[in-house]
Coordinates of C-alpha atoms and ligand atoms in Angstrom, one line a residue:
X613 CA -14.1 10.2 6.9
X614 CA -10.9 8.2 6.4
X615 CA -9.0 8.8 3.2
X616 CA -8.8 5.9 0.8
X617 CA -5.5 4.0 1.5
X618 CA -3.9 5.0 -1.9
X619 CA -4.2 8.7 -1.0
X620 CA -2.5 8.2 2.3
X621 CA 1.3 8.6 2.7
X622 CA 3.7 5.9 1.6
X623 CA 5.0 3.8 4.5
X624 CA 7.1 1.3 2.6
X625 CA 8.9 2.0 -0.7
X626 CA 10.2 -1.2 -2.3
X627 CA 12.6 -0.4 -5.1
X628 CA 13.7 -3.1 -7.6
X629 CA 14.3 -5.9 -5.1
X630 CA 16.0 -9.0 -6.3
X631 CA 16.9 -12.1 -4.3
X632 CA 17.6 -15.1 -6.4
X633 CA 18.7 -18.6 -5.4
X634 CA 18.8 -19.7 -9.0
X635 CA 17.0 -18.9 -12.2
X636 CA 13.3 -18.0 -11.4
X637 CA 13.9 -19.1 -7.8
X638 CA 13.3 -16.3 -5.4
X639 CA 12.1 -12.9 -6.4
X640 CA 13.2 -10.5 -9.1
X641 CA 12.9 -6.8 -9.8
X642 CA 10.0 -6.2 -7.4
X643 CA 8.8 -2.6 -7.1
X644 CA 5.8 -1.4 -5.1
X645 CA 4.7 1.1 -2.5
X646 CA 2.6 0.3 0.6
X647 CA 0.5 3.2 1.9
X648 CA -0.4 3.7 5.5
X649 CA -3.5 1.8 6.5
X650 CA -3.3 -0.4 3.5
X651 CA -3.3 -4.2 3.3
X652 CA -1.3 -5.6 0.4
X653 CA -1.7 -9.3 -0.4
X654 CA 1.1 -11.1 -2.2
X655 CA -0.4 -14.2 -3.9
X656 CA 0.9 -16.9 -6.2
X657 CA 1.4 -20.6 -6.2
X658 CA 3.9 -22.5 -4.1
X659 CA 7.5 -21.6 -5.0
X660 CA 6.6 -18.3 -6.7
X661 CA 8.8 -16.4 -4.4
X662 CA 6.3 -14.9 -1.9
X663 CA 8.1 -15.9 1.2
X664 CA 11.5 -14.9 -0.1
X665 CA 10.2 -11.4 -0.9
X666 CA 8.5 -11.2 2.6
X667 CA 11.8 -12.2 4.3
X668 CA 13.6 -9.4 2.4
X669 CA 10.9 -6.8 3.2
X670 CA 10.8 -7.8 6.9
X671 CA 14.5 -7.3 7.3
X672 CA 15.4 -11.0 7.7
X673 CA 17.4 -11.5 4.5
X674 CA 19.4 -9.0 2.5
X675 CA 18.5 -8.7 -1.2
X676 CA 21.0 -9.2 -4.0
X677 CA 19.9 -5.8 -5.3
X678 CA 17.4 -3.0 -4.6
X679 CA 16.3 -1.0 -1.6
X680 CA 13.5 -1.3 1.0
X681 CA 12.8 2.2 2.3
X682 CA 10.7 2.7 5.4
X683 CA 9.2 6.2 5.8
X684 CA 8.9 6.2 9.5
X685 CA 7.0 9.4 10.1
X686 CA 4.6 9.2 7.2
X687 CA 1.4 11.0 8.0
X688 CA 2.4 11.8 11.6
X689 CA 4.1 14.6 13.4
X690 CA 7.6 14.6 12.1
X691 CA 9.8 15.4 15.1
X692 CA 13.0 14.2 13.6
X693 CA 13.3 14.8 9.9
X694 CA 16.7 13.2 9.7
X695 CA 15.2 9.9 10.6
X696 CA 12.1 10.1 8.4
X697 CA 13.4 7.6 5.9
X698 CA 15.3 4.4 6.8
X699 CA 16.9 2.3 4.1
X700 CA 16.5 -1.1 5.7
X701 CA 19.8 -2.7 4.6
X702 CA 21.9 0.5 4.8
X703 CA 21.2 1.0 8.5
X704 CA 23.2 -1.2 10.9
X705 CA 22.1 -4.6 12.1
X706 CA 21.4 -3.2 15.6
X707 CA 19.1 -0.5 14.3
X708 CA 17.4 -3.0 12.0
X709 CA 16.7 -5.3 14.9
X710 CA 15.4 -2.4 17.0
X711 CA 13.0 -1.5 14.2
X712 CA 11.7 -5.0 14.0
X713 CA 11.3 -5.2 17.7
X714 CA 9.8 -1.8 18.3
X715 CA 7.9 -0.6 15.2
X716 CA 7.3 -3.6 13.0
X717 CA 5.6 -6.9 13.6
X718 CA 5.9 -10.3 12.0
X719 CA 3.3 -13.1 12.1
X720 CA 4.8 -16.4 11.0
X721 CA 2.8 -19.2 9.5
X722 CA 4.0 -21.5 12.2
X723 CA 3.3 -20.0 15.7
X724 CA 6.3 -21.9 17.0
X725 CA 8.5 -19.5 15.0
X726 CA 6.9 -16.5 16.6
X727 CA 6.3 -17.6 20.2
X728 CA 8.5 -18.7 23.1
X729 CA 6.8 -22.0 23.7
X730 CA 8.2 -22.6 27.2
X731 CA 7.2 -19.3 28.9
X732 CA 3.7 -18.3 29.8
X733 CA 1.2 -16.7 27.4
X734 CA 1.4 -13.5 29.5
X735 CA 5.1 -13.4 29.2
X736 CA 4.9 -13.9 25.5
X737 CA 2.6 -10.8 25.2
X738 CA 4.5 -8.7 27.7
X739 CA 7.9 -9.3 26.3
X740 CA 7.5 -6.9 23.3
X741 CA 6.0 -4.3 25.6
X742 CA 9.0 -4.6 27.9
X743 CA 11.3 -4.1 25.0
X744 CA 9.5 -0.8 24.5
X745 CA 10.3 0.1 28.1
X746 CA 7.2 -0.9 30.0
X747 CA 8.1 -2.3 33.3
X748 CA 5.0 -2.1 35.6
X749 CA 4.1 -5.8 36.3
X750 CA 0.4 -5.1 37.1
X751 CA 0.0 -3.1 33.9
X752 CA 1.8 -5.7 31.8
X753 CA -0.5 -8.4 33.2
X754 CA -3.6 -6.4 32.6
X755 CA -2.6 -5.6 29.0
X756 CA -1.8 -9.3 28.5
X757 CA -5.3 -10.3 29.7
X758 CA -7.0 -7.6 27.7
X759 CA -5.2 -8.8 24.5
X760 CA -6.0 -12.4 25.3
X761 CA -9.7 -11.5 25.4
X762 CA -9.3 -9.4 22.2
X763 CA -8.0 -12.5 20.3
X764 CA -10.7 -14.6 21.9
X765 CA -8.5 -16.6 24.2
X766 CA -9.4 -17.4 27.8
X767 CA -7.6 -14.7 29.9
X768 CA -7.7 -17.2 32.8
X769 CA -4.9 -19.1 31.0
X770 CA -2.5 -16.2 31.1
X771 CA 0.0 -18.3 33.2
X772 CA -0.1 -21.3 30.9
X773 CA 2.6 -22.0 28.4
X774 CA 1.7 -21.9 24.7
X775 CA 2.8 -25.5 24.2
X776 CA -0.4 -26.4 26.1
X777 CA -2.5 -24.5 23.6
X778 CA -4.1 -25.8 20.3
X779 CA -2.6 -24.7 17.0
X780 CA -5.4 -22.2 16.5
X781 CA -5.0 -20.8 20.0
X782 CA -1.2 -20.5 19.5
X783 CA -1.8 -18.5 16.3
X784 CA -4.1 -16.2 18.2
X785 CA -1.5 -15.7 20.9
X786 CA 1.1 -15.0 18.3
X787 CA -1.1 -12.3 16.8
X788 CA -1.7 -10.8 20.3
X789 CA 2.1 -10.8 20.9
X790 CA 2.7 -9.1 17.6
X791 CA -0.1 -6.5 17.8
X792 CA 0.2 -5.5 21.5
X793 CA 2.9 -2.9 20.7
X794 CA 0.7 -1.4 18.0
X795 CA 3.3 -1.9 15.2
X796 CA 3.1 0.6 12.4
X797 CA 3.8 -2.1 9.9
X798 CA 2.9 -5.8 10.1
X799 CA 4.1 -8.7 7.9
X800 CA 2.1 -11.9 7.8
X801 CA 3.2 -15.1 6.1
X802 CA 0.2 -17.4 5.6
X803 CA -1.3 -16.5 8.9
X804 CA -4.1 -19.0 8.6
X805 CA -2.1 -21.8 6.9
X806 CA -1.7 -25.1 8.6
X807 CA -5.0 -24.9 10.5
X808 CA -8.2 -26.8 10.2
X809 CA -10.7 -25.2 7.9
X810 CA -13.2 -24.2 10.7
X811 CA -10.4 -22.9 12.8
X812 CA -9.1 -20.9 9.8
X813 CA -12.5 -19.3 9.2
X814 CA -12.8 -18.0 12.8
X815 CA -9.2 -16.8 12.9
X816 CA -9.6 -15.0 9.6
X817 CA -12.8 -13.3 10.8
X818 CA -10.9 -12.1 13.9
X819 CA -7.9 -10.9 11.9
X820 CA -10.2 -9.0 9.6
X821 CA -11.8 -7.2 12.6
X822 CA -8.4 -6.4 14.1
X823 CA -6.9 -5.1 10.8
X824 CA -9.9 -2.9 10.3
X825 CA -10.3 -1.6 13.8
X826 CA -6.7 -0.9 14.3
X827 CA -6.2 0.5 10.8
X828 CA -3.1 -1.7 10.4
X829 CA -0.7 -1.5 7.5
X830 CA 0.0 -5.0 6.4
X831 CA 2.0 -7.0 3.8
X832 CA 0.3 -10.4 3.7
X833 CA 1.6 -13.4 1.9
X834 CA -0.9 -16.1 1.1
X835 CA -1.5 -18.7 -1.6
X836 CA -5.2 -18.7 -0.5
X837 CA -7.3 -16.3 -2.6
X838 CA -10.2 -16.4 -0.1
X839 CA -7.8 -15.1 2.6
X840 CA -6.6 -12.4 0.2
X841 CA -10.1 -11.4 -0.8
X842 CA -11.2 -11.0 2.8
X843 CA -8.1 -9.1 4.1
X844 CA -6.4 -7.3 1.3
X845 CA -7.2 -4.0 -0.4
X846 CA -4.7 -4.6 -3.2
X847 CA -3.1 -7.7 -4.6
X848 CA 0.3 -8.4 -6.2
X849 CA 0.3 -11.7 -8.2
X850 CA 3.7 -13.5 -8.4
X851 CA 4.9 -16.2 -10.7
X852 CA 8.4 -17.7 -10.9
X853 CA 9.8 -14.8 -8.9
X854 CA 8.2 -12.0 -10.8
X855 CA 5.1 -9.9 -10.5
X856 CA 2.7 -10.6 -13.3
X857 CA -0.2 -8.4 -12.2
X858 CA -1.2 -5.9 -9.5
X859 CA -4.4 -4.1 -8.8
X860 CA -7.3 -3.7 -6.4
X861 CA -8.3 -7.0 -4.9
X862 CA -11.9 -7.1 -6.4
X863 CA -10.6 -6.1 -9.8
X864 CA -8.0 -8.8 -9.9
X865 CA -10.2 -11.6 -8.6
X866 CA -13.3 -10.6 -10.6
X867 CA -11.6 -9.6 -13.8
X868 CA -8.0 -11.0 -13.9
X869 CA -6.1 -9.8 -16.9
X870 CA -3.0 -12.0 -17.0
X871 CA -3.3 -15.6 -18.1
X872 CA -1.6 -16.9 -15.0
X873 CA -4.0 -15.0 -12.7
X874 CA -6.9 -16.2 -14.7
X875 CA -5.7 -19.7 -14.1
X876 CA -5.2 -19.1 -10.4
X877 CA -8.7 -17.6 -10.0
X878 CA -10.4 -20.3 -12.1
X879 CA -8.7 -23.1 -10.2
X880 CA -10.4 -21.9 -7.0
X881 CA -13.8 -21.4 -8.6
X882 CA -13.9 -24.8 -10.3
X883 CA -14.7 -27.6 -7.9
Ligands
LIG1159 N1 17.2 -20.5 1.4 C1 17.0 -20.9 0.2 N2 17.9 -21.6 -0.5 C2 17.7 -22.0 -1.8 N3 16.6 -21.9 -2.4 C3 15.5 -21.3 -1.8 C4 15.7 -20.8 -0.5 N4 14.5 -20.3 -0.1 C5 13.6 -20.4 -1.1 N5 14.3 -21.1 -2.2 C6 13.7 -21.4 -3.5 O1 13.1 -20.2 -4.0 C7 11.9 -20.4 -4.7 C8 10.8 -19.6 -4.0 O2 10.5 -20.0 -2.7 P1 9.5 -19.2 -1.7 O3 9.5 -20.0 -0.4 O4 9.9 -17.8 -1.7 O5 8.1 -19.4 -2.5 P2 6.7 -19.3 -2.0 O6 5.9 -18.6 -3.1 O7 6.7 -18.6 -0.7 O8 6.2 -20.7 -1.8 P3 5.5 -21.5 -0.5 O9 4.1 -20.9 -0.5 O10 5.6 -22.9 -0.9 O11 6.4 -21.1 0.7 C9 11.6 -21.9 -4.5 O12 12.0 -22.6 -5.7 C10 12.5 -22.3 -3.4 O13 12.9 -23.7 -3.5

């Protein structure tokens, strides 16, 4: 049987991260650890600092203070102990970019930010594999089609450009493009935001299946508590740049302790 996530090794160690644009604007003194195979949901109302924190964690924006440490070989064969820990903003820009390309994945809210709209769906999926060194055209195409089926897209449209796809289809393609390389760590920013409710529900269902079957380690930002409930093992509630409460998802949503969390939860339950 699989170990519960909290007993597994730490993959990401976030230490006292601060990135402020002004008082209470951004994120302040954030500390947490993400374990391998765990989905951590960061929730809070608009402007609470979720996306700022995610950008810092995902290597896109340096913090004013604090460290983001990635334990690369957590739980696996450690071949190179020297490289077991990477301090995200102490390593060079080139190494950070390589990490993002080869070992991490990022799903943006808007698929346009994560896809190349003018090249084919197949090329979008194949590109990250090629960055990992795969060159065999037939295999890239086969993997592309297999992933299109996995995210419930018509594999016959592999040569079509994503700009000819609907918003929901584009988001599926972005997910396929991100997951095809089997990233060890995935960041998601409102992955179902901006879509129709019915499209959202199907996408969420698919995401949940993928997250479970691949045993993904995910940091998920969402303002939608239903999304958090369905995907996350653990939640971190943010308000005005600070964490006000953390805990197991069911505990937080069924028995919120902080006044702000109580308000968030009750605002969803009250019609
Ligand atoms: N690049 C920036 N320059 C100046 N202020 C910023 C910048 N990015 C974010 N902010 C401010 O920081 C605060 C937190 O924004 P952030 O986008 O992190 O919140 P959020 O919780 O993700 O909200 P939303 O769900 O609306 O995206 C907001 O007041 C925002 O205006």
